[in-house]
Amino acid sequence: MDFELQDVTMKFQDKCALKDVTLKGKEGEIIAFIGPSGSGKTTLLRIINMLDSPTKGIVKIQGQNPGKLSNGERYSLRTDMAMVFQNPSLFQRTVEANVAYALKIRNTQPETIDEKVAWALKLVGLENLKHQFAPTLSAGEAQRVSFARAIVFEPKLLLLDEFTANLDPANVKLLEEAVIRYHQETNATIACATHNLFQAKRLAHEVVFILDGEIVEKAKKEDFFESPQNQLTRSFLSGELIC
Ligand SMILES: Nc1ncnc2c1ncn2[C@@H]1O[C@H](COP(=O)(O)OP(=O)(O)OP(=O)(O)O)[C@@H](O)[C@H]1O
Ligand SMILES: [Mg+2]
């Protein structure tokens, strides 16, 4: 599933969170959004996820402008997308019930639900915790369940917002491996906002550097990290404060 933003501006009262952002995410691409805190990464993901509409500009998801769709059409487009947030909010039920939820609301056959839940939990290495009550999970396990819940119905567009922030290296590794395997198996389009430059290096095909609501540089991962074109990108990558 591809997405496109044309001259997108997002204002919150007098705060301009995004300014004239033009960007394409191609089918099957993993794209990382990096930039300092407050630069507009979450705002961008929320617009792509159709949770918010921009103040100005055009958004196209799979060639369709959400602003011009009926509620039914928008809902149908959204059923192919999932977003994983930094802090998982799981239902007060078992791991299995949490992961099965997205399939149940899509009227999936019970046998298929069992199969897909097993597949999603295997992807995050939690098959043996399926009967555990979700509120008793560790933070890392909870985030892995949250990821399994997001991908169980095989979304064609997966949005990850700081999905491994505050986790230990072992859980970060497990989640990143799950992203890579999910991508290999489905060729989904994945957009990932991260503060972790190494994560962008490990996961992404394309990297977008956002500063103060504007795209400073977008390039293939190798070019972005090995020969950044913009002085601001070079400063950011070398850890200099540029806000
Ligand atoms: N609903 C809102 N109301 C008012 N201001 C908002 C709202 N959402 C975002 N902003 C502002 O827009 C700017 C961009 O916020 P955003 O959350 O997109 O940044 P971010 O790059 O995701 O930051 P972080 O790396 O800390 O997650 C910030 O200055 C923020 O305060
Ligand atoms: Mg954010």
CSV table of C-alpha atoms and ligand atoms in Angstrom, one decimal:
chain,number,residue,atom,x,y,z
A,1,MET,CA,0.0,0.0,0.0
A,2,ASP,CA,1.6,3.3,-1.0
A,3,PHE,CA,1.1,6.7,0.5
A,4,GLU,CA,1.7,10.3,-0.7
A,5,LEU,CA,1.6,13.7,0.9
A,6,GLN,CA,1.6,16.8,-1.2
A,7,ASP,CA,2.4,20.2,0.4
A,8,VAL,CA,1.0,19.0,3.7
A,9,THR,CA,0.8,21.6,6.5
A,10,MET,CA,-0.5,20.8,10.0
A,11,LYS,CA,-1.2,23.6,12.5
A,12,PHE,CA,-2.3,23.3,16.1
A,13,GLN,CA,-3.5,26.7,17.1
A,14,ASP,CA,-0.4,28.9,16.4
A,15,LYS,CA,2.0,25.9,16.3
A,16,CYS,CA,3.0,24.7,12.9
A,17,ALA,CA,3.8,21.0,13.4
A,18,LEU,CA,4.4,20.3,9.7
A,19,LYS,CA,5.2,22.7,6.9
A,20,ASP,CA,4.6,21.9,3.2
A,21,VAL,CA,5.7,18.3,3.5
A,22,THR,CA,5.8,16.4,0.3
A,23,LEU,CA,6.7,12.8,0.5
A,24,LYS,CA,6.0,9.4,-1.0
A,25,GLY,CA,6.2,5.9,0.5
A,26,LYS,CA,6.3,3.2,-2.1
A,27,GLU,CA,4.6,-0.2,-1.8
A,28,GLY,CA,6.9,-2.6,0.0
A,29,GLU,CA,9.3,0.2,1.3
A,30,ILE,CA,10.5,0.6,4.8
A,31,ILE,CA,10.8,4.3,5.5
A,32,ALA,CA,12.2,5.8,8.7
A,33,PHE,CA,11.4,9.2,10.0
A,34,ILE,CA,14.1,10.6,12.2
A,35,GLY,CA,14.4,14.0,13.8
A,36,PRO,CA,14.6,15.7,17.2
A,37,SER,CA,11.7,15.6,19.7
A,38,GLY,CA,8.9,17.8,18.5
A,39,SER,CA,10.0,17.8,14.9
A,40,GLY,CA,6.7,16.4,13.7
A,41,LYS,CA,7.2,12.6,13.3
A,42,THR,CA,4.1,11.5,15.2
A,43,THR,CA,2.0,14.2,13.5
A,44,LEU,CA,3.2,12.8,10.2
A,45,LEU,CA,2.3,9.2,11.1
A,46,ARG,CA,-1.1,10.2,12.5
A,47,ILE,CA,-1.9,11.9,9.2
A,48,ILE,CA,-0.8,8.9,7.1
A,49,ASN,CA,-2.9,6.7,9.5
A,50,MET,CA,-5.9,9.0,8.8
A,51,LEU,CA,-6.3,9.7,12.5
A,52,ASP,CA,-5.9,13.4,11.7
A,53,SER,CA,-6.5,15.5,8.6
A,54,PRO,CA,-4.0,18.1,7.7
A,55,THR,CA,-4.7,21.9,7.8
A,56,LYS,CA,-3.6,22.2,4.2
A,57,GLY,CA,-2.4,19.9,1.4
A,58,ILE,CA,-3.3,16.6,-0.1
A,59,VAL,CA,-2.9,13.1,1.4
A,60,LYS,CA,-3.3,10.0,-0.8
A,61,ILE,CA,-3.3,6.5,0.5
A,62,GLN,CA,-3.2,3.9,-2.2
A,63,GLY,CA,-4.1,6.7,-4.6
A,64,GLN,CA,-7.2,7.7,-2.6
A,65,ASN,CA,-7.7,11.0,-0.8
A,66,PRO,CA,-9.2,10.2,2.6
A,67,GLY,CA,-10.7,13.7,2.8
A,68,LYS,CA,-12.8,12.8,-0.3
A,69,LEU,CA,-14.0,9.4,0.9
A,70,SER,CA,-17.3,8.5,2.6
A,71,ASN,CA,-17.0,7.1,6.1
A,72,GLY,CA,-17.5,3.6,4.8
A,73,GLU,CA,-14.7,4.0,2.2
A,74,ARG,CA,-12.4,5.5,4.8
A,75,TYR,CA,-13.1,2.6,7.2
A,76,SER,CA,-12.4,0.1,4.5
A,77,LEU,CA,-9.0,1.8,3.7
A,78,ARG,CA,-8.2,1.8,7.4
A,79,THR,CA,-8.8,-1.9,7.8
A,80,ASP,CA,-5.6,-2.4,5.8
A,81,MET,CA,-3.5,-0.3,8.2
A,82,ALA,CA,-2.1,-0.7,11.7
A,83,MET,CA,-0.1,1.5,14.0
A,84,VAL,CA,2.0,0.6,17.0
A,85,PHE,CA,2.6,3.2,19.6
A,86,GLN,CA,5.3,3.6,22.2
A,87,ASN,CA,3.2,2.6,25.2
A,88,PRO,CA,1.0,-0.4,24.5
A,89,SER,CA,-2.5,-0.3,25.9
A,90,LEU,CA,-3.6,-3.9,26.0
A,91,PHE,CA,-7.1,-5.1,26.9
A,92,GLN,CA,-7.5,-6.7,30.4
A,93,ARG,CA,-7.7,-10.1,28.9
A,94,THR,CA,-5.3,-12.9,27.9
A,95,VAL,CA,-2.5,-12.4,25.4
A,96,GLU,CA,-4.4,-14.7,22.9
A,97,ALA,CA,-7.6,-12.6,23.2
A,98,ASN,CA,-5.7,-9.4,22.6
A,99,VAL,CA,-4.0,-10.7,19.5
A,100,ALA,CA,-7.3,-12.3,18.2
A,101,TYR,CA,-9.3,-9.1,18.6
A,102,ALA,CA,-8.5,-7.6,15.2
A,103,LEU,CA,-9.4,-10.8,13.4
A,104,LYS,CA,-12.7,-11.2,15.3
A,105,ILE,CA,-13.9,-7.7,14.3
A,106,ARG,CA,-13.1,-8.7,10.7
A,107,ASN,CA,-15.4,-11.8,11.1
A,108,THR,CA,-12.5,-14.2,10.5
A,109,GLN,CA,-13.3,-17.9,10.8
A,110,PRO,CA,-12.3,-19.4,14.2
A,111,GLU,CA,-9.8,-21.9,12.7
A,112,THR,CA,-8.1,-19.1,10.8
A,113,ILE,CA,-8.0,-17.0,13.9
A,114,ASP,CA,-6.2,-19.8,15.8
A,115,GLU,CA,-3.7,-20.2,12.9
A,116,LYS,CA,-3.0,-16.5,12.6
A,117,VAL,CA,-2.7,-15.8,16.3
A,118,ALA,CA,-0.2,-18.7,16.5
A,119,TRP,CA,1.7,-17.2,13.5
A,120,ALA,CA,1.8,-13.6,15.0
A,121,LEU,CA,2.8,-14.8,18.5
A,122,LYS,CA,5.6,-17.0,16.9
A,123,LEU,CA,6.8,-13.9,15.1
A,124,VAL,CA,7.4,-12.2,18.4
A,125,GLY,CA,8.5,-15.3,20.2
A,126,LEU,CA,5.6,-15.4,22.7
A,127,GLU,CA,3.8,-18.6,21.7
A,128,ASN,CA,4.2,-19.9,25.3
A,129,LEU,CA,2.5,-16.9,26.9
A,130,LYS,CA,-0.8,-17.0,25.0
A,131,HIS,CA,-2.8,-17.8,28.1
A,132,GLN,CA,-1.2,-15.2,30.3
A,133,PHE,CA,-3.3,-12.2,31.5
A,134,ALA,CA,-2.0,-9.2,29.6
A,135,PRO,CA,-1.7,-6.8,32.6
A,136,THR,CA,0.9,-9.2,34.2
A,137,LEU,CA,3.3,-9.0,31.2
A,138,SER,CA,6.7,-7.3,31.4
A,139,ALA,CA,7.0,-4.0,29.4
A,140,GLY,CA,9.0,-5.8,26.7
A,141,GLU,CA,6.5,-8.7,26.4
A,142,ALA,CA,3.6,-6.2,26.4
A,143,GLN,CA,5.1,-4.4,23.5
A,144,ARG,CA,5.7,-7.6,21.6
A,145,VAL,CA,2.0,-8.5,22.1
A,146,SER,CA,1.1,-5.1,20.9
A,147,PHE,CA,3.1,-5.7,17.8
A,148,ALA,CA,1.6,-9.2,17.3
A,149,ARG,CA,-1.9,-7.6,17.7
A,150,ALA,CA,-1.1,-5.0,15.0
A,151,ILE,CA,0.2,-7.4,12.4
A,152,VAL,CA,-2.1,-10.4,13.0
A,153,PHE,CA,-4.5,-9.4,10.2
A,154,GLU,CA,-1.5,-8.6,7.8
A,155,PRO,CA,-1.9,-4.9,7.3
A,156,LYS,CA,-0.5,-3.6,4.1
A,157,LEU,CA,0.6,-0.4,5.8
A,158,LEU,CA,2.3,-0.6,9.2
A,159,LEU,CA,3.1,2.5,11.1
A,160,LEU,CA,5.5,2.3,14.1
A,161,ASP,CA,5.9,5.2,16.4
A,162,GLU,CA,8.9,4.8,18.7
A,163,PHE,CA,7.8,1.2,19.1
A,164,THR,CA,11.0,0.1,20.9
A,165,ALA,CA,11.6,3.2,23.0
A,166,ASN,CA,12.5,2.4,26.6
A,167,LEU,CA,13.0,-1.3,26.0
A,168,ASP,CA,16.1,-3.4,26.8
A,169,PRO,CA,18.4,-4.4,23.9
A,170,ALA,CA,17.0,-8.0,23.8
A,171,ASN,CA,13.4,-6.9,23.3
A,172,VAL,CA,14.5,-4.2,20.7
A,173,LYS,CA,16.3,-7.0,18.8
A,174,LEU,CA,13.3,-9.3,18.9
A,175,LEU,CA,10.9,-6.6,17.7
A,176,GLU,CA,13.2,-5.5,14.9
A,177,GLU,CA,13.6,-9.1,13.8
A,178,ALA,CA,9.8,-9.4,13.9
A,179,VAL,CA,9.5,-6.3,11.6
A,180,ILE,CA,12.0,-7.7,9.2
A,181,ARG,CA,10.3,-11.1,9.0
A,182,TYR,CA,6.9,-9.5,8.7
A,183,HIS,CA,8.2,-7.4,5.8
A,184,GLN,CA,9.8,-10.5,4.1
A,185,GLU,CA,6.5,-12.4,4.4
A,186,THR,CA,4.1,-9.7,3.4
A,187,ASN,CA,6.0,-7.0,1.5
A,188,ALA,CA,4.0,-4.5,3.5
A,189,THR,CA,4.8,-0.8,3.4
A,190,ILE,CA,6.3,0.2,6.8
A,191,ALA,CA,6.9,3.7,8.2
A,192,CYS,CA,8.8,4.0,11.4
A,193,ALA,CA,9.4,7.1,13.6
A,194,THR,CA,12.5,6.6,15.7
A,195,HIS,CA,15.0,8.4,17.8
A,196,ASN,CA,17.3,5.5,17.4
A,197,LEU,CA,19.6,6.1,14.4
A,198,PHE,CA,20.9,2.6,14.6
A,199,GLN,CA,17.4,1.3,14.3
A,200,ALA,CA,16.8,3.4,11.2
A,201,LYS,CA,20.1,2.0,9.8
A,202,ARG,CA,19.0,-1.6,10.6
A,203,LEU,CA,15.5,-1.5,9.3
A,204,ALA,CA,14.9,1.2,6.7
A,205,HIS,CA,15.3,1.4,2.9
A,206,GLU,CA,14.7,5.1,2.9
A,207,VAL,CA,15.4,7.7,5.7
A,208,VAL,CA,13.7,11.0,6.1
A,209,PHE,CA,15.1,13.7,8.4
A,210,ILE,CA,12.5,16.1,9.7
A,211,LEU,CA,13.4,19.3,11.5
A,212,ASP,CA,10.9,21.7,12.9
A,213,GLY,CA,8.1,20.3,10.7
A,214,GLU,CA,10.1,20.4,7.5
A,215,ILE,CA,11.8,17.6,5.5
A,216,VAL,CA,15.5,18.5,5.5
A,217,GLU,CA,16.6,15.4,3.6
A,218,LYS,CA,15.2,12.1,2.2
A,219,ALA,CA,17.5,9.5,0.8
A,220,LYS,CA,18.3,5.9,0.4
A,221,LYS,CA,19.6,4.6,3.8
A,222,GLU,CA,23.2,4.0,2.5
A,223,ASP,CA,23.4,7.5,1.0
A,224,PHE,CA,21.7,9.1,4.0
A,225,PHE,CA,24.2,7.7,6.5
A,226,GLU,CA,27.3,7.6,4.3
A,227,SER,CA,27.0,10.9,2.4
A,228,PRO,CA,24.3,13.2,3.8
A,229,GLN,CA,23.9,16.2,1.5
A,230,ASN,CA,22.6,18.7,3.9
A,231,GLN,CA,24.7,20.4,6.6
A,232,LEU,CA,21.8,20.1,9.1
A,233,THR,CA,21.6,16.3,8.5
A,234,ARG,CA,25.4,16.0,9.1
A,235,SER,CA,25.1,18.0,12.3
A,236,PHE,CA,22.2,15.8,13.5
A,237,LEU,CA,24.0,12.6,12.7
A,238,SER,CA,27.1,13.7,14.5
A,239,GLY,CA,25.0,14.4,17.6
A,240,GLU,CA,25.2,18.2,17.6
A,241,LEU,CA,22.2,19.9,19.0
A,242,ILE,CA,20.4,21.8,16.2
A,243,CYS,CA,17.0,22.7,17.6
B,1,LIG,N1,-2.8,17.8,19.3
B,1,LIG,C1,-1.8,18.7,19.5
B,1,LIG,N2,-2.1,19.9,19.9
B,1,LIG,C2,-1.2,20.9,20.0
B,1,LIG,N3,0.1,20.8,19.6
B,1,LIG,C3,0.4,19.5,19.1
B,1,LIG,C4,-0.5,18.5,19.0
B,1,LIG,N4,0.1,17.4,18.5
B,1,LIG,C5,1.4,17.8,18.3
B,1,LIG,N5,1.6,19.1,18.7
B,1,LIG,C6,2.8,19.8,18.6
B,1,LIG,O1,3.4,19.6,17.3
B,1,LIG,C7,4.8,19.5,17.4
B,1,LIG,C8,5.2,18.1,16.7
B,1,LIG,O2,4.8,17.1,17.6
B,1,LIG,P1,5.1,15.6,17.3
B,1,LIG,O3,4.4,14.8,18.4
B,1,LIG,O4,4.7,15.3,15.9
B,1,LIG,O5,6.7,15.5,17.4
B,1,LIG,P2,7.6,14.2,17.4
B,1,LIG,O6,8.7,14.5,16.3
B,1,LIG,O7,6.8,13.0,17.3
B,1,LIG,O8,8.4,14.3,18.8
B,1,LIG,P3,8.9,13.1,19.7
B,1,LIG,O9,10.2,12.7,19.1
B,1,LIG,O10,9.1,13.7,21.1
B,1,LIG,O11,7.9,12.0,19.8
B,1,LIG,C9,5.2,19.6,18.8
B,1,LIG,O12,5.6,20.9,19.1
B,1,LIG,C10,3.9,19.3,19.6
B,1,LIG,O13,3.8,20.0,20.8
B,2,MG,MG,6.5,11.4,18.5
